Amino acid sequence: MAEFTMELNDEQKEVRDWLHGFAADVIRPAAAEWDEREETPWPVIQEAAKVGIYSLDFYAQQYFDASGLGIPMAMEELFWGDAGIALSIVGTGLAAVGVLANGTEEQIGTWIPQMYGDANDVKVAAFCSSEPDAGSDVASMRTRAVYDEAKDEWVINGTKTWATNGGIANVHVVVAVVDADLGSKGHASFIIPPGTPGCSQGQKFKKHGIRASHTAEVILDNVRVPGSCLLGGKEKLDERLAGAREKAKKGGMGVPPLERSREGGRVKNAAMATFEASRPAVGAMAVGTARAAYEVALEYATTREQFGRPIIDNQGVAFQLADMRTQIDAARLLVWRASWMAINGKQFTAAEGSMSKLFASETAKKVTGQAIQILGGNGYTREYPVERMHRDAAIYTIFEGTSEIQRLVIARTLSGMPIR
Ligand SMILES: Cc1cc2nc3c(=O)[nH]c(=O)nc-3n(C[C@H](O)[C@H](O)[C@H](O)COP(=O)(O)OP(=O)(O)OC[C@H]3O[C@@H](n4cnc5c(N)ncnc54)[C@H](O)[C@@H]3O)c2cc1C
């Protein structure tokens, strides 16, 4: 087990500086253009692929960093550059992790390279779970996957929504219901290979922020995929379903999934434990956006003069900056703690992953708003980046579980009570 440390080692510092250079030289200068275009920044993804940032190797290296700080450090730097472009770069990683976590070695070897493509022909991937009637309430998912035994194929029907890279992805990872009686225990994940008939893009959303990241519906109309596209394989699924049915018979399924999260003060449900481990990464993205806005505001406050002195000479401005920085540092510490706990297999007895995501995302929303205020009229225009950062920051309190859902998870974990 790695000791918890608040200091990056030399190798990590080198990676951080390299990422910061890419964020400052390539991502930030392109941010305003791709925000206005509301399109996937393919040339920037290609640049990231050329230098090795857009690759499974890079992602895996950070993911398996024994200190747990690899992913939060990488996310903070890339999202410091720009949230929309950074999400376009790391969005594929979210789908790849779905395959890494649940897939067989053969599935990992077959599909992950096709998710990334190569530097001359970059591809992206999408992870599709949310549906129009199943957002926070994942258990009410309707997309169905039915096994056609004669052909050893799965037939998938349904509509996914809010999918990052949905419809433009080379490979889609789709979560579907295989046994409707088992709630979220009856879900399974499938690979939809490139060009599969019946899989198409629905509405592309015009968004408030992270506009360089493509978000769309994915329509699944009698999509047929080979049996080998079920992540983890049929045998493992049958075993898992049999276990869940057995538990259901004994009365274990009568409560909603969030309420089964605590037993003896520990997060017990496997899906909940996975979320606790992945949420700090979103917290780190929020820290990156917050830090970017704070830096712009600090620089502006020390150079902008009113009443014959820099505006930071006023306590009203200076104290805001002091609070902004304090909250950003506190958010980072919560994120690092949870990331360290995740890599070292620590039990999330107080939902520390959710805590880090909740605090960091709320901090980003608040701090970017304060940055606008400090820049005055300039802050409100697109001549300066803080209004974009403020629009971008609003996503962190929504995706990967809203702030309200994080609070529910934390409160239920702490109390063991079915709080609604
Ligand atoms: C830009 C963007 C990208 C996304 N990318 C992906 C992706 O790649 N893949 C994917 O699968 N999904 C993705 N999502 C979906 C995202 O995870 C959902 O939007 C999110 O989970 C919330 O679901 P919802 O939008 O249906 O809101 P709802 O669940 O309808 O919630 C609406 C409001 O009600 C509140 N609420 C709901 N239930 C409770 C409760 N029990 N207690 C208190 N308050 C409650 C919520 O907190 C929220 O404020 C993305 C969303 C966006 C906007």
mmCIF file of C-alpha atoms in Angstrom, residues 143-379:
data_model
loop_
_atom_site.group_PDB
_atom_site.id
_atom_site.type_symbol
_atom_site.label_atom_id
_atom_site.label_comp_id
_atom_site.label_asym_id
_atom_site.label_seq_id
_atom_site.Cartn_x
_atom_site.Cartn_y
_atom_site.Cartn_z
ATOM 1 C CA THR A 143 -33.324 -0.393 -22.995
ATOM 2 C CA ARG A 144 -33.651 -4.170 -23.377
ATOM 3 C CA ALA A 145 -31.173 -6.788 -24.509
ATOM 4 C CA VAL A 146 -32.691 -10.168 -25.419
ATOM 5 C CA TYR A 147 -30.574 -13.232 -26.150
ATOM 6 C CA ASP A 148 -31.243 -15.033 -29.447
ATOM 7 C CA GLU A 149 -29.792 -18.413 -28.577
ATOM 8 C CA ALA A 150 -30.138 -19.909 -32.072
ATOM 9 C CA LYS A 151 -27.859 -17.244 -33.533
ATOM 10 C CA ASP A 152 -25.793 -16.531 -30.399
ATOM 11 C CA GLU A 153 -26.707 -12.855 -30.778
ATOM 12 C CA TRP A 154 -28.095 -10.172 -28.481
ATOM 13 C CA VAL A 155 -30.924 -7.993 -29.805
ATOM 14 C CA ILE A 156 -30.916 -4.522 -28.247
ATOM 15 C CA ASN A 157 -33.734 -1.960 -28.380
ATOM 16 C CA GLY A 158 -34.025 1.399 -26.650
ATOM 17 C CA THR A 159 -33.033 5.062 -26.575
ATOM 18 C CA LYS A 160 -30.000 6.357 -24.717
ATOM 19 C CA THR A 161 -29.552 10.034 -24.013
ATOM 20 C CA TRP A 162 -26.851 12.488 -22.940
ATOM 21 C CA ALA A 163 -24.137 10.208 -24.320
ATOM 22 C CA THR A 164 -20.775 11.968 -24.554
ATOM 23 C CA ASN A 165 -19.538 11.134 -28.096
ATOM 24 C CA GLY A 166 -22.867 9.357 -28.739
ATOM 25 C CA GLY A 167 -23.379 8.656 -32.445
ATOM 26 C CA ILE A 168 -19.899 9.843 -33.478
ATOM 27 C CA ALA A 169 -18.157 7.059 -31.564
ATOM 28 C CA ASN A 170 -16.463 4.186 -33.347
ATOM 29 C CA VAL A 171 -17.396 1.908 -30.440
ATOM 30 C CA HIS A 172 -20.386 2.417 -28.127
ATOM 31 C CA VAL A 173 -20.633 0.708 -24.747
ATOM 32 C CA VAL A 174 -24.329 0.328 -23.924
ATOM 33 C CA VAL A 175 -25.894 -0.667 -20.615
ATOM 34 C CA ALA A 176 -29.161 -2.585 -21.052
ATOM 35 C CA VAL A 177 -31.701 -4.550 -19.023
ATOM 36 C CA VAL A 178 -31.382 -8.317 -19.328
ATOM 37 C CA ASP A 179 -33.688 -9.176 -16.393
ATOM 38 C CA ALA A 180 -36.279 -6.530 -15.573
ATOM 39 C CA ASP A 181 -37.206 -8.149 -12.228
ATOM 40 C CA LEU A 182 -33.776 -7.522 -10.747
ATOM 41 C CA GLY A 183 -33.584 -3.708 -10.941
ATOM 42 C CA SER A 184 -30.034 -2.479 -11.499
ATOM 43 C CA LYS A 185 -28.724 -6.006 -10.732
ATOM 44 C CA GLY A 186 -30.399 -7.105 -13.975
ATOM 45 C CA HIS A 187 -28.307 -4.773 -16.139
ATOM 46 C CA ALA A 188 -25.438 -5.793 -18.418
ATOM 47 C CA SER A 189 -23.021 -3.901 -20.687
ATOM 48 C CA PHE A 190 -22.572 -4.530 -24.399
ATOM 49 C CA ILE A 191 -20.138 -3.451 -27.063
ATOM 50 C CA ILE A 192 -21.751 -2.061 -30.198
ATOM 51 C CA PRO A 193 -19.082 -2.539 -32.887
ATOM 52 C CA PRO A 194 -18.409 0.139 -35.539
ATOM 53 C CA GLY A 195 -21.061 0.396 -38.247
ATOM 54 C CA THR A 196 -23.591 -1.933 -36.571
ATOM 55 C CA PRO A 197 -26.980 -1.560 -38.346
ATOM 56 C CA GLY A 198 -29.731 -0.061 -36.174
ATOM 57 C CA CYS A 199 -27.392 2.027 -33.997
ATOM 58 C CA SER A 200 -27.700 5.709 -34.885
ATOM 59 C CA GLN A 201 -27.409 9.190 -33.460
ATOM 60 C CA GLY A 202 -30.601 10.930 -32.371
ATOM 61 C CA GLN A 203 -30.753 14.559 -31.296
ATOM 62 C CA LYS A 204 -27.446 16.352 -30.754
ATOM 63 C CA PHE A 205 -27.808 18.678 -27.763
ATOM 64 C CA LYS A 206 -26.956 22.390 -27.901
ATOM 65 C CA LYS A 207 -25.534 23.000 -24.466
ATOM 66 C CA HIS A 208 -24.902 25.751 -21.910
ATOM 67 C CA GLY A 209 -21.218 24.768 -21.470
ATOM 68 C CA ILE A 210 -18.564 22.162 -22.394
ATOM 69 C CA ARG A 211 -19.747 22.908 -25.923
ATOM 70 C CA ALA A 212 -16.663 21.403 -27.577
ATOM 71 C CA SER A 213 -17.793 18.044 -26.214
ATOM 72 C CA HIS A 214 -20.403 16.245 -28.333
ATOM 73 C CA THR A 215 -23.490 15.095 -26.402
ATOM 74 C CA ALA A 216 -26.308 13.233 -28.149
ATOM 75 C CA GLU A 217 -29.024 10.609 -28.034
ATOM 76 C CA VAL A 218 -28.208 7.135 -29.299
ATOM 77 C CA ILE A 219 -31.032 5.149 -30.877
ATOM 78 C CA LEU A 220 -30.859 1.362 -30.730
ATOM 79 C CA ASP A 221 -33.357 -0.135 -33.156
ATOM 80 C CA ASN A 222 -33.183 -3.930 -33.300
ATOM 81 C CA VAL A 223 -29.426 -3.766 -32.957
ATOM 82 C CA ARG A 224 -27.939 -7.270 -33.257
ATOM 83 C CA VAL A 225 -24.514 -7.920 -31.784
ATOM 84 C CA PRO A 226 -22.632 -11.230 -31.494
ATOM 85 C CA GLY A 227 -22.695 -13.041 -28.143
ATOM 86 C CA SER A 228 -19.035 -12.107 -27.748
ATOM 87 C CA CYS A 229 -20.083 -8.437 -27.347
ATOM 88 C CA LEU A 230 -21.568 -9.050 -23.899
ATOM 89 C CA LEU A 231 -18.916 -7.653 -21.561
ATOM 90 C CA GLY A 232 -17.570 -10.372 -19.290
ATOM 91 C CA GLY A 233 -19.302 -13.161 -21.253
ATOM 92 C CA LYS A 234 -22.531 -15.134 -20.867
ATOM 93 C CA GLU A 235 -21.306 -17.570 -18.250
ATOM 94 C CA LYS A 236 -20.359 -14.791 -15.858
ATOM 95 C CA LEU A 237 -23.655 -12.991 -16.501
ATOM 96 C CA ASP A 238 -25.710 -16.150 -15.856
ATOM 97 C CA GLU A 239 -23.827 -16.717 -12.616
ATOM 98 C CA ARG A 240 -24.380 -13.120 -11.517
ATOM 99 C CA LEU A 241 -28.097 -13.203 -12.382
ATOM 100 C CA ALA A 242 -28.578 -16.523 -10.578
ATOM 101 C CA GLY A 243 -26.986 -15.014 -7.450
ATOM 102 C CA ALA A 244 -29.191 -11.916 -7.663
ATOM 103 C CA ARG A 245 -32.358 -14.034 -8.164
ATOM 104 C CA GLU A 246 -31.440 -16.133 -5.147
ATOM 105 C CA LYS A 247 -30.989 -12.990 -3.072
ATOM 106 C CA ALA A 248 -34.279 -11.573 -4.391
ATOM 107 C CA LYS A 249 -36.083 -14.748 -3.280
ATOM 108 C CA LYS A 250 -34.742 -14.204 0.206
ATOM 109 C CA GLY A 251 -36.174 -10.692 0.131
ATOM 110 C CA GLY A 252 -32.964 -8.789 -0.602
ATOM 111 C CA MET A 253 -34.309 -6.824 -3.574
ATOM 112 C CA GLY A 254 -37.116 -4.953 -1.878
ATOM 113 C CA VAL A 255 -35.202 -1.754 -1.314
ATOM 114 C CA PRO A 256 -33.871 0.704 -3.887
ATOM 115 C CA PRO A 257 -30.163 0.302 -4.754
ATOM 116 C CA LEU A 258 -28.912 3.403 -2.929
ATOM 117 C CA GLU A 259 -30.353 2.037 0.294
ATOM 118 C CA ARG A 260 -28.401 -1.191 0.074
ATOM 119 C CA SER A 261 -25.157 0.731 0.096
ATOM 120 C CA ARG A 262 -24.353 0.402 3.781
ATOM 121 C CA GLU A 263 -23.713 -2.624 5.883
ATOM 122 C CA GLY A 264 -21.785 -2.272 9.100
ATOM 123 C CA GLY A 265 -20.701 1.227 8.083
ATOM 124 C CA ARG A 266 -19.173 0.059 4.821
ATOM 125 C CA VAL A 267 -20.108 0.671 1.226
ATOM 126 C CA LYS A 268 -21.166 -2.835 0.231
ATOM 127 C CA ASN A 269 -22.838 -2.720 -3.161
ATOM 128 C CA ALA A 270 -20.209 -3.328 -5.888
ATOM 129 C CA ALA A 271 -21.611 -0.680 -8.243
ATOM 130 C CA MET A 272 -21.595 1.850 -5.418
ATOM 131 C CA ALA A 273 -17.962 1.052 -4.661
ATOM 132 C CA THR A 274 -17.102 1.609 -8.350
ATOM 133 C CA PHE A 275 -18.813 5.000 -8.321
ATOM 134 C CA GLU A 276 -16.970 5.985 -5.142
ATOM 135 C CA ALA A 277 -13.722 5.185 -6.946
ATOM 136 C CA SER A 278 -14.570 7.035 -10.188
ATOM 137 C CA ARG A 279 -16.183 10.183 -8.791
ATOM 138 C CA PRO A 280 -12.929 11.773 -7.564
ATOM 139 C CA ALA A 281 -11.826 11.972 -11.218
ATOM 140 C CA VAL A 282 -14.793 14.258 -11.919
ATOM 141 C CA GLY A 283 -13.886 16.218 -8.787
ATOM 142 C CA ALA A 284 -10.390 16.699 -10.243
ATOM 143 C CA MET A 285 -11.873 18.059 -13.501
ATOM 144 C CA ALA A 286 -13.811 20.590 -11.418
ATOM 145 C CA VAL A 287 -10.641 21.568 -9.524
ATOM 146 C CA GLY A 288 -8.934 22.220 -12.890
ATOM 147 C CA THR A 289 -11.718 24.549 -14.078
ATOM 148 C CA ALA A 290 -11.903 26.339 -10.712
ATOM 149 C CA ARG A 291 -8.133 26.854 -10.592
ATOM 150 C CA ALA A 292 -8.120 28.249 -14.129
ATOM 151 C CA ALA A 293 -10.783 30.846 -13.286
ATOM 152 C CA TYR A 294 -9.102 31.743 -9.988
ATOM 153 C CA GLU A 295 -5.767 32.374 -11.740
ATOM 154 C CA VAL A 296 -7.401 34.690 -14.281
ATOM 155 C CA ALA A 297 -9.186 36.548 -11.474
ATOM 156 C CA LEU A 298 -6.014 36.915 -9.368
ATOM 157 C CA GLU A 299 -4.045 38.299 -12.298
ATOM 158 C CA TYR A 300 -6.854 40.699 -13.195
ATOM 159 C CA ALA A 301 -7.306 41.894 -9.605
ATOM 160 C CA THR A 302 -3.635 42.800 -9.298
ATOM 161 C CA THR A 303 -3.500 44.754 -12.588
ATOM 162 C CA ARG A 304 -6.916 46.400 -12.918
ATOM 163 C CA GLU A 305 -6.945 49.818 -11.229
ATOM 164 C CA GLN A 306 -9.950 51.749 -9.965
ATOM 165 C CA PHE A 307 -9.892 54.697 -7.551
ATOM 166 C CA GLY A 308 -6.143 54.950 -8.219
ATOM 167 C CA ARG A 309 -5.163 51.484 -6.941
ATOM 168 C CA PRO A 310 -5.368 47.825 -7.972
ATOM 169 C CA ILE A 311 -8.803 46.413 -7.147
ATOM 170 C CA ILE A 312 -7.148 43.692 -4.993
ATOM 171 C CA ASP A 313 -6.281 46.502 -2.527
ATOM 172 C CA ASN A 314 -9.933 46.320 -1.484
ATOM 173 C CA GLN A 315 -10.619 43.682 1.143
ATOM 174 C CA GLY A 316 -13.899 42.913 -0.593
ATOM 175 C CA VAL A 317 -11.955 41.637 -3.600
ATOM 176 C CA ALA A 318 -8.915 40.246 -1.782
ATOM 177 C CA PHE A 319 -10.997 38.187 0.653
ATOM 178 C CA GLN A 320 -12.952 36.669 -2.223
ATOM 179 C CA LEU A 321 -9.670 35.524 -3.751
ATOM 180 C CA ALA A 322 -8.544 34.136 -0.393
ATOM 181 C CA ASP A 323 -11.775 32.141 -0.098
ATOM 182 C CA MET A 324 -11.555 30.933 -3.696
ATOM 183 C CA ARG A 325 -8.046 29.585 -3.233
ATOM 184 C CA THR A 326 -8.882 28.007 0.147
ATOM 185 C CA GLN A 327 -11.849 26.160 -1.323
ATOM 186 C CA ILE A 328 -9.906 24.984 -4.380
ATOM 187 C CA ASP A 329 -7.127 23.584 -2.185
ATOM 188 C CA ALA A 330 -9.668 21.913 0.111
ATOM 189 C CA ALA A 331 -11.391 20.376 -2.918
ATOM 190 C CA ARG A 332 -8.092 19.025 -4.225
ATOM 191 C CA LEU A 333 -7.302 17.453 -0.857
ATOM 192 C CA LEU A 334 -10.664 15.689 -0.752
ATOM 193 C CA VAL A 335 -10.104 14.456 -4.326
ATOM 194 C CA TRP A 336 -6.584 13.206 -3.559
ATOM 195 C CA ARG A 337 -7.725 11.477 -0.379
ATOM 196 C CA ALA A 338 -10.512 9.618 -2.197
ATOM 197 C CA SER A 339 -8.216 8.725 -5.126
ATOM 198 C CA TRP A 340 -5.618 7.342 -2.728
ATOM 199 C CA MET A 341 -8.317 5.341 -0.940
ATOM 200 C CA ALA A 342 -9.586 3.915 -4.238
ATOM 201 C CA ILE A 343 -6.218 2.685 -5.530
ATOM 202 C CA ASN A 344 -5.378 1.191 -2.124
ATOM 203 C CA GLY A 345 -8.713 -0.612 -1.806
ATOM 204 C CA LYS A 346 -9.766 1.328 1.292
ATOM 205 C CA GLN A 347 -13.416 1.087 2.313
ATOM 206 C CA PHE A 348 -15.368 4.267 1.647
ATOM 207 C CA THR A 349 -17.012 4.310 5.061
ATOM 208 C CA ALA A 350 -18.162 7.935 4.718
ATOM 209 C CA ALA A 351 -18.687 7.959 0.907
ATOM 210 C CA GLU A 352 -15.451 9.918 0.578
ATOM 211 C CA GLY A 353 -15.536 9.619 -3.239
ATOM 212 C CA SER A 354 -18.977 11.253 -3.404
ATOM 213 C CA MET A 355 -17.831 13.843 -0.864
ATOM 214 C CA SER A 356 -14.916 14.869 -3.072
ATOM 215 C CA LYS A 357 -17.086 15.162 -6.180
ATOM 216 C CA LEU A 358 -19.777 17.123 -4.318
ATOM 217 C CA PHE A 359 -17.384 19.636 -2.793
ATOM 218 C CA ALA A 360 -15.190 20.098 -5.867
ATOM 219 C CA SER A 361 -18.102 20.569 -8.268
ATOM 220 C CA GLU A 362 -19.920 23.036 -6.027
ATOM 221 C CA THR A 363 -16.601 24.873 -5.536
ATOM 222 C CA ALA A 364 -16.053 25.136 -9.292
ATOM 223 C CA LYS A 365 -19.514 26.611 -9.820
ATOM 224 C CA LYS A 366 -19.029 29.130 -7.036
ATOM 225 C CA VAL A 367 -15.435 30.113 -7.812
ATOM 226 C CA THR A 368 -16.063 30.644 -11.540
ATOM 227 C CA GLY A 369 -19.010 32.899 -10.630
ATOM 228 C CA GLN A 370 -16.790 34.904 -8.279
ATOM 229 C CA ALA A 371 -14.197 35.210 -11.055
ATOM 230 C CA ILE A 372 -16.802 36.848 -13.305
ATOM 231 C CA GLN A 373 -17.614 39.308 -10.527
ATOM 232 C CA ILE A 374 -13.952 40.205 -10.013
ATOM 233 C CA LEU A 375 -13.512 40.884 -13.726
ATOM 234 C CA GLY A 376 -16.603 43.133 -13.734
ATOM 235 C CA GLY A 377 -17.963 43.886 -17.216
ATOM 236 C CA ASN A 378 -15.025 42.121 -18.821
ATOM 237 C CA GLY A 379 -15.903 38.962 -16.907
#
